Coordinates of C-alpha atoms in Angstrom, one line a residue:
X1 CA 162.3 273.9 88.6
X2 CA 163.9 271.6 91.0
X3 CA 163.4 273.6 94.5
X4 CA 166.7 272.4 96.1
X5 CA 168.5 273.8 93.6
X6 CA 168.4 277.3 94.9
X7 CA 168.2 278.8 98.1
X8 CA 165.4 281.0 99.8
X9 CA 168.2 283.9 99.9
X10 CA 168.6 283.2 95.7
X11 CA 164.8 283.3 95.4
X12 CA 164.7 286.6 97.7
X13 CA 167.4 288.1 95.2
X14 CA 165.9 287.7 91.8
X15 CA 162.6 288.9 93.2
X16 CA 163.8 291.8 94.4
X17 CA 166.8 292.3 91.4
X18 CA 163.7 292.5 88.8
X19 CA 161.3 294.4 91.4
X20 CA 163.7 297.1 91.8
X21 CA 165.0 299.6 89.3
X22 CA 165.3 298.4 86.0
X23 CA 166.2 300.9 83.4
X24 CA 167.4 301.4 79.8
X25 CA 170.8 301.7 79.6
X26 CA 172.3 301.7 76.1
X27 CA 171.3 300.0 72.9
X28 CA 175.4 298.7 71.2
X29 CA 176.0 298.4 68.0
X30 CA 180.0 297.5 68.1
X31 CA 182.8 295.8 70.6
X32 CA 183.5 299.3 71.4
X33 CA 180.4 301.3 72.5
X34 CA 179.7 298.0 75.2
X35 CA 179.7 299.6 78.5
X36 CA 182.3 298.5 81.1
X37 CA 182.2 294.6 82.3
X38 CA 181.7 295.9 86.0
X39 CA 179.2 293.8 86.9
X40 CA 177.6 290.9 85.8
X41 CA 175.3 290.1 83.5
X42 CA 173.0 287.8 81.8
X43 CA 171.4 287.9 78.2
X44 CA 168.0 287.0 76.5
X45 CA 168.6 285.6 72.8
X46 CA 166.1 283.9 70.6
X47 CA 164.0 283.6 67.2
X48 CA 162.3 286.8 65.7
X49 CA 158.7 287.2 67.0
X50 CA 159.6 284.7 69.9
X51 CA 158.2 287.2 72.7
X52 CA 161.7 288.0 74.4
X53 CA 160.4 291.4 74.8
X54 CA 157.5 290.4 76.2
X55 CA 159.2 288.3 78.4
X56 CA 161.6 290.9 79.8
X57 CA 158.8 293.3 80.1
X58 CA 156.9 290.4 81.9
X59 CA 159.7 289.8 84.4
X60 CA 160.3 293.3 85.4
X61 CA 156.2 294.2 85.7
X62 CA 156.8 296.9 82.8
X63 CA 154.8 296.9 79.8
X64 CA 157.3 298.8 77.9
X65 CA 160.5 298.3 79.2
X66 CA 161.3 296.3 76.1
X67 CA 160.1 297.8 73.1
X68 CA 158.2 295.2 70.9
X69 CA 157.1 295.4 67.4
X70 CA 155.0 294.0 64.7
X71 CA 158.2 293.4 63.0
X72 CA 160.6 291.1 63.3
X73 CA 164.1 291.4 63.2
X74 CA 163.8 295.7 63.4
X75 CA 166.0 295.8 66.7
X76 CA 169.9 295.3 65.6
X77 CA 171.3 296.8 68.9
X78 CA 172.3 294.9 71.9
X79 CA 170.2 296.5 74.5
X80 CA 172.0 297.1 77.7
X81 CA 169.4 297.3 81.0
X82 CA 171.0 298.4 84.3
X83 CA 168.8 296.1 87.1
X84 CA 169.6 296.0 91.1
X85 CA 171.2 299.4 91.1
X86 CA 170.3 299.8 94.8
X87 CA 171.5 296.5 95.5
X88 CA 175.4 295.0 96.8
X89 CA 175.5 293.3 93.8
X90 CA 174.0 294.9 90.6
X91 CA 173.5 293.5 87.5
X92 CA 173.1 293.9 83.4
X93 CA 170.6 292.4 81.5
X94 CA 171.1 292.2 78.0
X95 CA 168.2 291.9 74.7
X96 CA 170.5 290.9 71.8
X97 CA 169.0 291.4 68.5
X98 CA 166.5 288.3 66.7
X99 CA 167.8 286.1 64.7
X100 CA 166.0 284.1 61.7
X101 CA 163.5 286.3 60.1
X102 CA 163.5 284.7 56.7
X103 CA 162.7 288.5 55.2
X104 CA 166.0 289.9 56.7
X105 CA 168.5 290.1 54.0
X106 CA 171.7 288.0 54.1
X107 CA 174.3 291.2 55.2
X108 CA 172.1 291.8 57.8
X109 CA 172.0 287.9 58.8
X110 CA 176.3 288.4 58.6
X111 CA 176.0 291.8 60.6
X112 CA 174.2 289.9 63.6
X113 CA 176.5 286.7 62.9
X114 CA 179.3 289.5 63.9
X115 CA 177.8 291.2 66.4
X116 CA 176.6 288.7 68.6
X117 CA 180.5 286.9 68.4
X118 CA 182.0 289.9 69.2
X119 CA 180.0 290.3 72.1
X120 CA 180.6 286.7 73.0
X121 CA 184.8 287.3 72.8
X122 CA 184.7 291.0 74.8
X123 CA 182.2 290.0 77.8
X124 CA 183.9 288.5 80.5
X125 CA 181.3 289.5 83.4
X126 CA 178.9 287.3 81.3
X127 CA 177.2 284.6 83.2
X128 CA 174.4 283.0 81.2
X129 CA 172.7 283.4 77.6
X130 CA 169.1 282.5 78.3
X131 CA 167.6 281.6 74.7
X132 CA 164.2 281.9 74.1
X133 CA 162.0 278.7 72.2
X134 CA 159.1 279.0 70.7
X135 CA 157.1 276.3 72.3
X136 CA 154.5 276.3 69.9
X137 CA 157.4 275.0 67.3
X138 CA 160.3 273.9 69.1
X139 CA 163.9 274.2 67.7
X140 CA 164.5 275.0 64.7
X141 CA 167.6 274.7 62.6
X142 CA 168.9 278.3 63.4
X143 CA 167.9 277.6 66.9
X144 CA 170.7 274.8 66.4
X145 CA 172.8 276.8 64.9
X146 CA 173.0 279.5 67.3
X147 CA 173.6 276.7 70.1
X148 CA 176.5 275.6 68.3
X149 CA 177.9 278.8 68.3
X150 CA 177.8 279.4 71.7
X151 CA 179.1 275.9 72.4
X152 CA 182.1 276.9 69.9
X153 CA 182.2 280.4 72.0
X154 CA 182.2 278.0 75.3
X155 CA 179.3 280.1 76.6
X156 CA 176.5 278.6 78.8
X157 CA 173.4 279.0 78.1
X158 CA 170.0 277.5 79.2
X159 CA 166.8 277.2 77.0
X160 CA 163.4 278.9 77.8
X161 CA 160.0 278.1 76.8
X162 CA 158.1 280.4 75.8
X163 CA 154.4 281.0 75.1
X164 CA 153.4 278.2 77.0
X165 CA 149.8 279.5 77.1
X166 CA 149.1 278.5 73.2
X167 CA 149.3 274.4 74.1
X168 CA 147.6 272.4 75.4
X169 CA 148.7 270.6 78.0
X170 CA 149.4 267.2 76.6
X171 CA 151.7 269.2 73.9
X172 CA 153.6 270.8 77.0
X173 CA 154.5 268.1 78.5
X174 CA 155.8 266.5 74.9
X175 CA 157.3 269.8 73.8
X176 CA 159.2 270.2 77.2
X177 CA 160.8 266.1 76.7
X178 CA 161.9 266.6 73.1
X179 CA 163.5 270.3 74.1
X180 CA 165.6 268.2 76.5
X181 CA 166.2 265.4 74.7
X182 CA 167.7 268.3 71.8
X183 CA 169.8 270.2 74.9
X184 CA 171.6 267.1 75.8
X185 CA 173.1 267.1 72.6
X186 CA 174.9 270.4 73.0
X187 CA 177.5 270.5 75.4
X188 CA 177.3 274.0 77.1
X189 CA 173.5 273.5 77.1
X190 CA 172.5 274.2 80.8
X191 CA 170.2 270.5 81.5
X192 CA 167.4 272.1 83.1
X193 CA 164.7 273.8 80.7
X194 CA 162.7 277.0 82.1
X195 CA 159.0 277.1 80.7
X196 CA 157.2 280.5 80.4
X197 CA 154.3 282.4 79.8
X198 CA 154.7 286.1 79.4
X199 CA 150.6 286.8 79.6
X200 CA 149.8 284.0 82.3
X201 CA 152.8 284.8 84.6
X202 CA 153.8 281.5 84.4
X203 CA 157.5 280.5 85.3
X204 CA 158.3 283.6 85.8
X205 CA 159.5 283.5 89.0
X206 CA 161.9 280.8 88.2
X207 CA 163.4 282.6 85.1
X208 CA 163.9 285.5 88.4
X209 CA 165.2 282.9 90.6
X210 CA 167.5 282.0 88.2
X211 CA 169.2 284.9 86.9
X212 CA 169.2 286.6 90.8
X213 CA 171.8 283.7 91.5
X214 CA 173.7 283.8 88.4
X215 CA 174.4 287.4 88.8
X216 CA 174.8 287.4 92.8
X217 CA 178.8 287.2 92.9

């Protein structure tokens, strides 16, 4: 991450935004059980099994914040977290449900399809949809397809490596290019790629950085 992009203040907030209370709010299954747009908020998206749990639990120090499992595509709620209550400026963060489990059956695939759009229409307050890649594998096609849904929707979003630890460094490096060689194709694709590790730590303080000044106004 580029360091002028963001200010010591913006740094300062996401640190203390994801060391602060962070708790469970509501897990939606409708339009009309989403709690109030009163503040704003940002949400993790991404593959089946592509450690977006892990990754929120890594980000707020909890191991079980996020509830992970052994399999994929079980959660089918959009799960509300209420972070920076004792803050000016609090914030949501939202785990929408996985997407591309080849094992899920097609109403369910339809049922997420749904979800996920009417989220997309009713949430004004929304300021970013972080989605989570696989770095061991890269995009895939429903990876693609899910960003050309949210450029239809006119929703930015910005891509995040993830599991950085399984490469080598070489493949990184190469991963990282062709990831934002694919973004530049998609038009509400934030340019700048985030690269994580949930069990090394690494990058996490950018993905903080990051989502402290999206959600500071």
């Amino acid at each position: 991450m580029e360091e002028a992009r963001f200010t010591q203040a913006d740094q300062e907030r996401g640190r203390l935004l994801f060391a602060g209370p962070v708790n469970f709010l509501m897990g939606a299954v409708s339009l009309e059980t989403l709690p109030a747009p009163d503040r704003p908020e940002v949400a993790f998206a991404g593959r089946s099994n592509v450690g977006k749990s892990s990754l929120v639990n890594a980000l707020t120090g909890r191991k079980t914040l996020a509830r992970t499992s052994n399999t994929p595509g079980r959660t089918q709620e959009l799960n509300f977290f209420e972070m920076g209550d004792d803050m000016e400026t609090p914030a949501y963060l939202v785990d929408l449900p996985g997407y591309g489990y080849a094992k899920i059956e097609r109403k369910k695939v339809h049922a997420w399809t749904r979800l996920v759009k009417d989220y997309l229409r009713g949430r004004p307050n929304l300021r970013r949809i972080m989605l989570l890649i696989d770095s061991r594998h890269g995009l895939k096609d429903n990876d693609r397809e899910i960003m050309s849904m949210l450029d239809e929707a006119a929703v930015n979003y910005q891509l995040v490596l993830t599991k950085l630890d399984k490469l080598k460094v070489a493949e990184r490096e190469k991963i990282a290019k062709k990831a934002q060689a694919d973004a530049a194709k998609f038009v509400a694709c934030h340019p700048i790629i985030l690269s994580t590790s949930s069990e090394k730590g690494w990058g996490l303080e950018d993905v903080r950085t990051e989502i402290g000044q999206l959600t500071q106004f």
